mmCIF file of C-alpha atoms in Angstrom:
data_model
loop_
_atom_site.group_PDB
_atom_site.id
_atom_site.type_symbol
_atom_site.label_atom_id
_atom_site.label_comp_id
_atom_site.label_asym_id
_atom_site.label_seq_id
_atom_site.Cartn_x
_atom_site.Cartn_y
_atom_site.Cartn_z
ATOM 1 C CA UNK A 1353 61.646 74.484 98.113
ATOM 2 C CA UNK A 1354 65.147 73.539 98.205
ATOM 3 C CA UNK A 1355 67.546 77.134 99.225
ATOM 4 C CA UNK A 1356 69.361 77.861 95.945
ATOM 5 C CA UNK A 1357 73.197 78.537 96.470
ATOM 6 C CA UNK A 1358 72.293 82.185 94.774
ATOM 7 C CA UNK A 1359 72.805 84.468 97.836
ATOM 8 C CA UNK A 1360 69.065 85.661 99.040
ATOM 9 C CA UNK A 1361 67.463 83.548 96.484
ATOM 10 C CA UNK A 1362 64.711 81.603 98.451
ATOM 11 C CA UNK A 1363 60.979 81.818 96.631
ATOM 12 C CA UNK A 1364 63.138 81.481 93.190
ATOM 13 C CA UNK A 1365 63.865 78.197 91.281
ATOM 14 C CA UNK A 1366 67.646 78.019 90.592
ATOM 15 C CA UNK A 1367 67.096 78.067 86.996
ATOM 16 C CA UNK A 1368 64.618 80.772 86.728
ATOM 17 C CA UNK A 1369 67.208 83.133 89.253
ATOM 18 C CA UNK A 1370 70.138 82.147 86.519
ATOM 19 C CA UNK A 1371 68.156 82.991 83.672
ATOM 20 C CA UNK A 1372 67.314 87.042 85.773
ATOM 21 C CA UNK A 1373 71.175 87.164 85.948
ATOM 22 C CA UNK A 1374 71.906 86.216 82.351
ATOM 23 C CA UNK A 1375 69.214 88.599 80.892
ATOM 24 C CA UNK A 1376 70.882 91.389 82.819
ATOM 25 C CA UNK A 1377 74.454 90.344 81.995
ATOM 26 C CA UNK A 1378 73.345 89.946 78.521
ATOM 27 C CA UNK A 1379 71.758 93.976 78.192
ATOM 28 C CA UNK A 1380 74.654 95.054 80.438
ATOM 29 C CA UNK A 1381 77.454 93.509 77.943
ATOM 30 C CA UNK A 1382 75.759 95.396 74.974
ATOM 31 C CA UNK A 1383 75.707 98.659 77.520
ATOM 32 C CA UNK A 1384 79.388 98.375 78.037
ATOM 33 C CA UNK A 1385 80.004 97.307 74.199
ATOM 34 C CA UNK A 1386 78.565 100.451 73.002
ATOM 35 C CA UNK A 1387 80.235 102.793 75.843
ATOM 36 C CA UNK A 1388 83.889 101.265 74.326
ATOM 37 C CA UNK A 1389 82.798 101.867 70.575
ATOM 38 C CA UNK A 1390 80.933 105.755 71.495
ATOM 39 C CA UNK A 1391 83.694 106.931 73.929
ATOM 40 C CA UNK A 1392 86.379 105.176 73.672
ATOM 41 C CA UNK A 1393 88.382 102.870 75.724
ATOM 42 C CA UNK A 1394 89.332 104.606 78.978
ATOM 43 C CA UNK A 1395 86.592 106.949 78.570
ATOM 44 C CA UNK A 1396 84.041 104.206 77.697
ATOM 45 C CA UNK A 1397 85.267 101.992 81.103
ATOM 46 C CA UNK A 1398 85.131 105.460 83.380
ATOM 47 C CA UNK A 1399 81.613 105.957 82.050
ATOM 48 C CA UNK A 1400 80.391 102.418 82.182
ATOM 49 C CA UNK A 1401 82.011 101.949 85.756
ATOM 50 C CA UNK A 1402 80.651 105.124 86.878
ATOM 51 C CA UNK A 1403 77.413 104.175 85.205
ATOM 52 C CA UNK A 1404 77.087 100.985 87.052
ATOM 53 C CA UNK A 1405 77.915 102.482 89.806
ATOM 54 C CA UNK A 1406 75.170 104.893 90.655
ATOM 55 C CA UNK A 1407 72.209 102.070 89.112
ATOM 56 C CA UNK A 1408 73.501 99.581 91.762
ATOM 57 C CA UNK A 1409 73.346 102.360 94.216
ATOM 58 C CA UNK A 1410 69.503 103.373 93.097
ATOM 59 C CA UNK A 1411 68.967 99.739 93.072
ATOM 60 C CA UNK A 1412 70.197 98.210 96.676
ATOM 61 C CA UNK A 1413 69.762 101.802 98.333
ATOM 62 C CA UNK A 1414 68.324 101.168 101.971
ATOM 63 C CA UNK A 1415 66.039 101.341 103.123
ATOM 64 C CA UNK A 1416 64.289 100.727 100.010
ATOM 65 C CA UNK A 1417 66.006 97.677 98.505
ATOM 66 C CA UNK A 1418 63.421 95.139 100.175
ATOM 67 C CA UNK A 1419 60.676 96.815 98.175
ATOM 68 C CA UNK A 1420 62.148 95.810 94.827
ATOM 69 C CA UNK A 1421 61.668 92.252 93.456
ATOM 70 C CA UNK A 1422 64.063 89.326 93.778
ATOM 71 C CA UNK A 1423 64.058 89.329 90.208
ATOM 72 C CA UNK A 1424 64.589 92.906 89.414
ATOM 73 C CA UNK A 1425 67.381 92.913 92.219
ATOM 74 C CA UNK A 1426 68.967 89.826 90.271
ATOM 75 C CA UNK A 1427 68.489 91.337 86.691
ATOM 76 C CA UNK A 1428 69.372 94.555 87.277
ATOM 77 C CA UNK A 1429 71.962 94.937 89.927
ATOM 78 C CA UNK A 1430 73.649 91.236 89.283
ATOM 79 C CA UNK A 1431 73.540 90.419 85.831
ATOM 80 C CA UNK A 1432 73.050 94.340 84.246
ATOM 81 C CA UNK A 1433 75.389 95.957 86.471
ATOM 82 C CA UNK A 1434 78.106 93.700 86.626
ATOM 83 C CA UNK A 1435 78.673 93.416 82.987
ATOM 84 C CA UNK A 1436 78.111 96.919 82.384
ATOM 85 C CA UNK A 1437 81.130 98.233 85.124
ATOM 86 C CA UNK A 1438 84.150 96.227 84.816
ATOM 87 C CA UNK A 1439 87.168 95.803 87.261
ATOM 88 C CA UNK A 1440 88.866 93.744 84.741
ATOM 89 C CA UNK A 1441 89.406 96.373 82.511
ATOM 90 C CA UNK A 1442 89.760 99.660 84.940
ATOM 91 C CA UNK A 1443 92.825 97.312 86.589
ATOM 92 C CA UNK A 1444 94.360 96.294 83.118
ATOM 93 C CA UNK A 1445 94.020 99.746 81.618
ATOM 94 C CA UNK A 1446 95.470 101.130 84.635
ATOM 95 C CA UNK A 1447 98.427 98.876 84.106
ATOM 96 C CA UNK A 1448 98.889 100.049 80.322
ATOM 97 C CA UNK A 1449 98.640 103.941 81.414
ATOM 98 C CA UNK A 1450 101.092 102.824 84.714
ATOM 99 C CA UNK A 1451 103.742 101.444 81.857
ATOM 100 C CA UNK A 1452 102.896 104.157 79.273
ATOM 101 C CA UNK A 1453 106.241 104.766 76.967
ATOM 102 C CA UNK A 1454 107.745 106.889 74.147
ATOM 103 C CA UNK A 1455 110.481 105.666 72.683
ATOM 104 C CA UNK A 1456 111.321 103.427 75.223
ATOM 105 C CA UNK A 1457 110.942 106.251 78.016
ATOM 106 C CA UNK A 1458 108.055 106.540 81.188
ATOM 107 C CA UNK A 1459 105.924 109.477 80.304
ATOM 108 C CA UNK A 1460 104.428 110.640 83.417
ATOM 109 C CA UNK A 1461 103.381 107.317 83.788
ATOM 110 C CA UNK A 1462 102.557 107.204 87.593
ATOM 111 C CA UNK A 1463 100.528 110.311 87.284
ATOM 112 C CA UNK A 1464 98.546 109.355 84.435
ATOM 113 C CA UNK A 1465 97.440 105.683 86.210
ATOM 114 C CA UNK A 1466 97.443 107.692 89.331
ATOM 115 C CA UNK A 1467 94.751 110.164 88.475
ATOM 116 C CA UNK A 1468 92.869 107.788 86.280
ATOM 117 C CA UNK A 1469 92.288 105.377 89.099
ATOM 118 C CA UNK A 1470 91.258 108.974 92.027
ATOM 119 C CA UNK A 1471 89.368 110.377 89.447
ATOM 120 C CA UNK A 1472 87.709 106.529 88.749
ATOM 121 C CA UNK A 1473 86.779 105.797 92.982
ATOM 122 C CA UNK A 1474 85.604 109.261 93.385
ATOM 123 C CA UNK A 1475 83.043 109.627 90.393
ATOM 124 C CA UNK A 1476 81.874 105.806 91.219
ATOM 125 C CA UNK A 1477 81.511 106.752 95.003
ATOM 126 C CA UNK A 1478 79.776 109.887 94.388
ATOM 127 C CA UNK A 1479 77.470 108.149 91.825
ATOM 128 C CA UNK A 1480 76.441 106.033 94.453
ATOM 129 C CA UNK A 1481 76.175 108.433 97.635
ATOM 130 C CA UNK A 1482 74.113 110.834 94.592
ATOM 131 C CA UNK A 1483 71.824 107.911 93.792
ATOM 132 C CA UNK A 1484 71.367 106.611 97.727
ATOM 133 C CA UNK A 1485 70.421 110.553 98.480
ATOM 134 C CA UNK A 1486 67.833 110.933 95.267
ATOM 135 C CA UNK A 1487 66.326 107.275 95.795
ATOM 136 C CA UNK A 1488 65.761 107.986 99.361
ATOM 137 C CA UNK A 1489 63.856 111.393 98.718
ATOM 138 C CA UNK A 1490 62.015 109.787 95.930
ATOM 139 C CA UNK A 1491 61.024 106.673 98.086
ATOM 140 C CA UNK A 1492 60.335 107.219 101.396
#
């Protein structure tokens, strides 16, 4: 069989391997739809990214990561988790807190992007470091 040009995707047909990633990136667009509309729009993107986050971390955590399917590892971590976390947004909602006005004057506006984006790395880091250290005492 012909090597697909999806990284790692060998014993899957290019087709089939599209269709994993569009199933996940079809779930994960509804996932981060309904964070927005329950949360918010900051909010929503902090929990979505954070969200995402700590799956992808249960999902490609070593030493485990071989065990799970090419398919779930395309459906799940490809297509569901990167439509559910979004960099697009985090960066372009940082941008509207980093140029945040009233009546035409800044507003703490370095602070507010400032935090938004430490408090945004260190919840999505410690998702994942708290999802490598549960996966790997749940699978062994």
């Amino acid at each position: 069989m012909a090597r697909s040009p999806i990284a790692g995707v060998t014993s899957l047909g290019r087709l089939e391997a599209l269709l994993f990633v569009a199933a996940g990136g079809f779930a994960g667009a509804i996932a981060r739809h309904a964070a927005d509309t329950l949360a918010g729009s900051l909010a929503g993107t902090l929990a979505a990214n954070v969200a995402g986050a700590a799956l992808l971390g249960v999902v490609l955590s070593e030493p485990h990561a071989d065990r799970l399917s090419m398919e779930t590892r395309l459906l799940v971590g490809t297509g569901f988790c990167s439509s559910l976390s979004t960099y697009s947004t985090f960066a372009l909602e940082t941008t509207r807190l980093a140029s945040l006005t009233v009546g035409g004057l800044a507003v703490g506006p370095a602070t507010a992007a400032l935090a938004y984006v430490a408090v945004t790395y260190a919840l999505g880091f410690g998702a994942i470091l708290a999802a490598q250290a549960l996966t790997r005492g749940v699978i062994r």
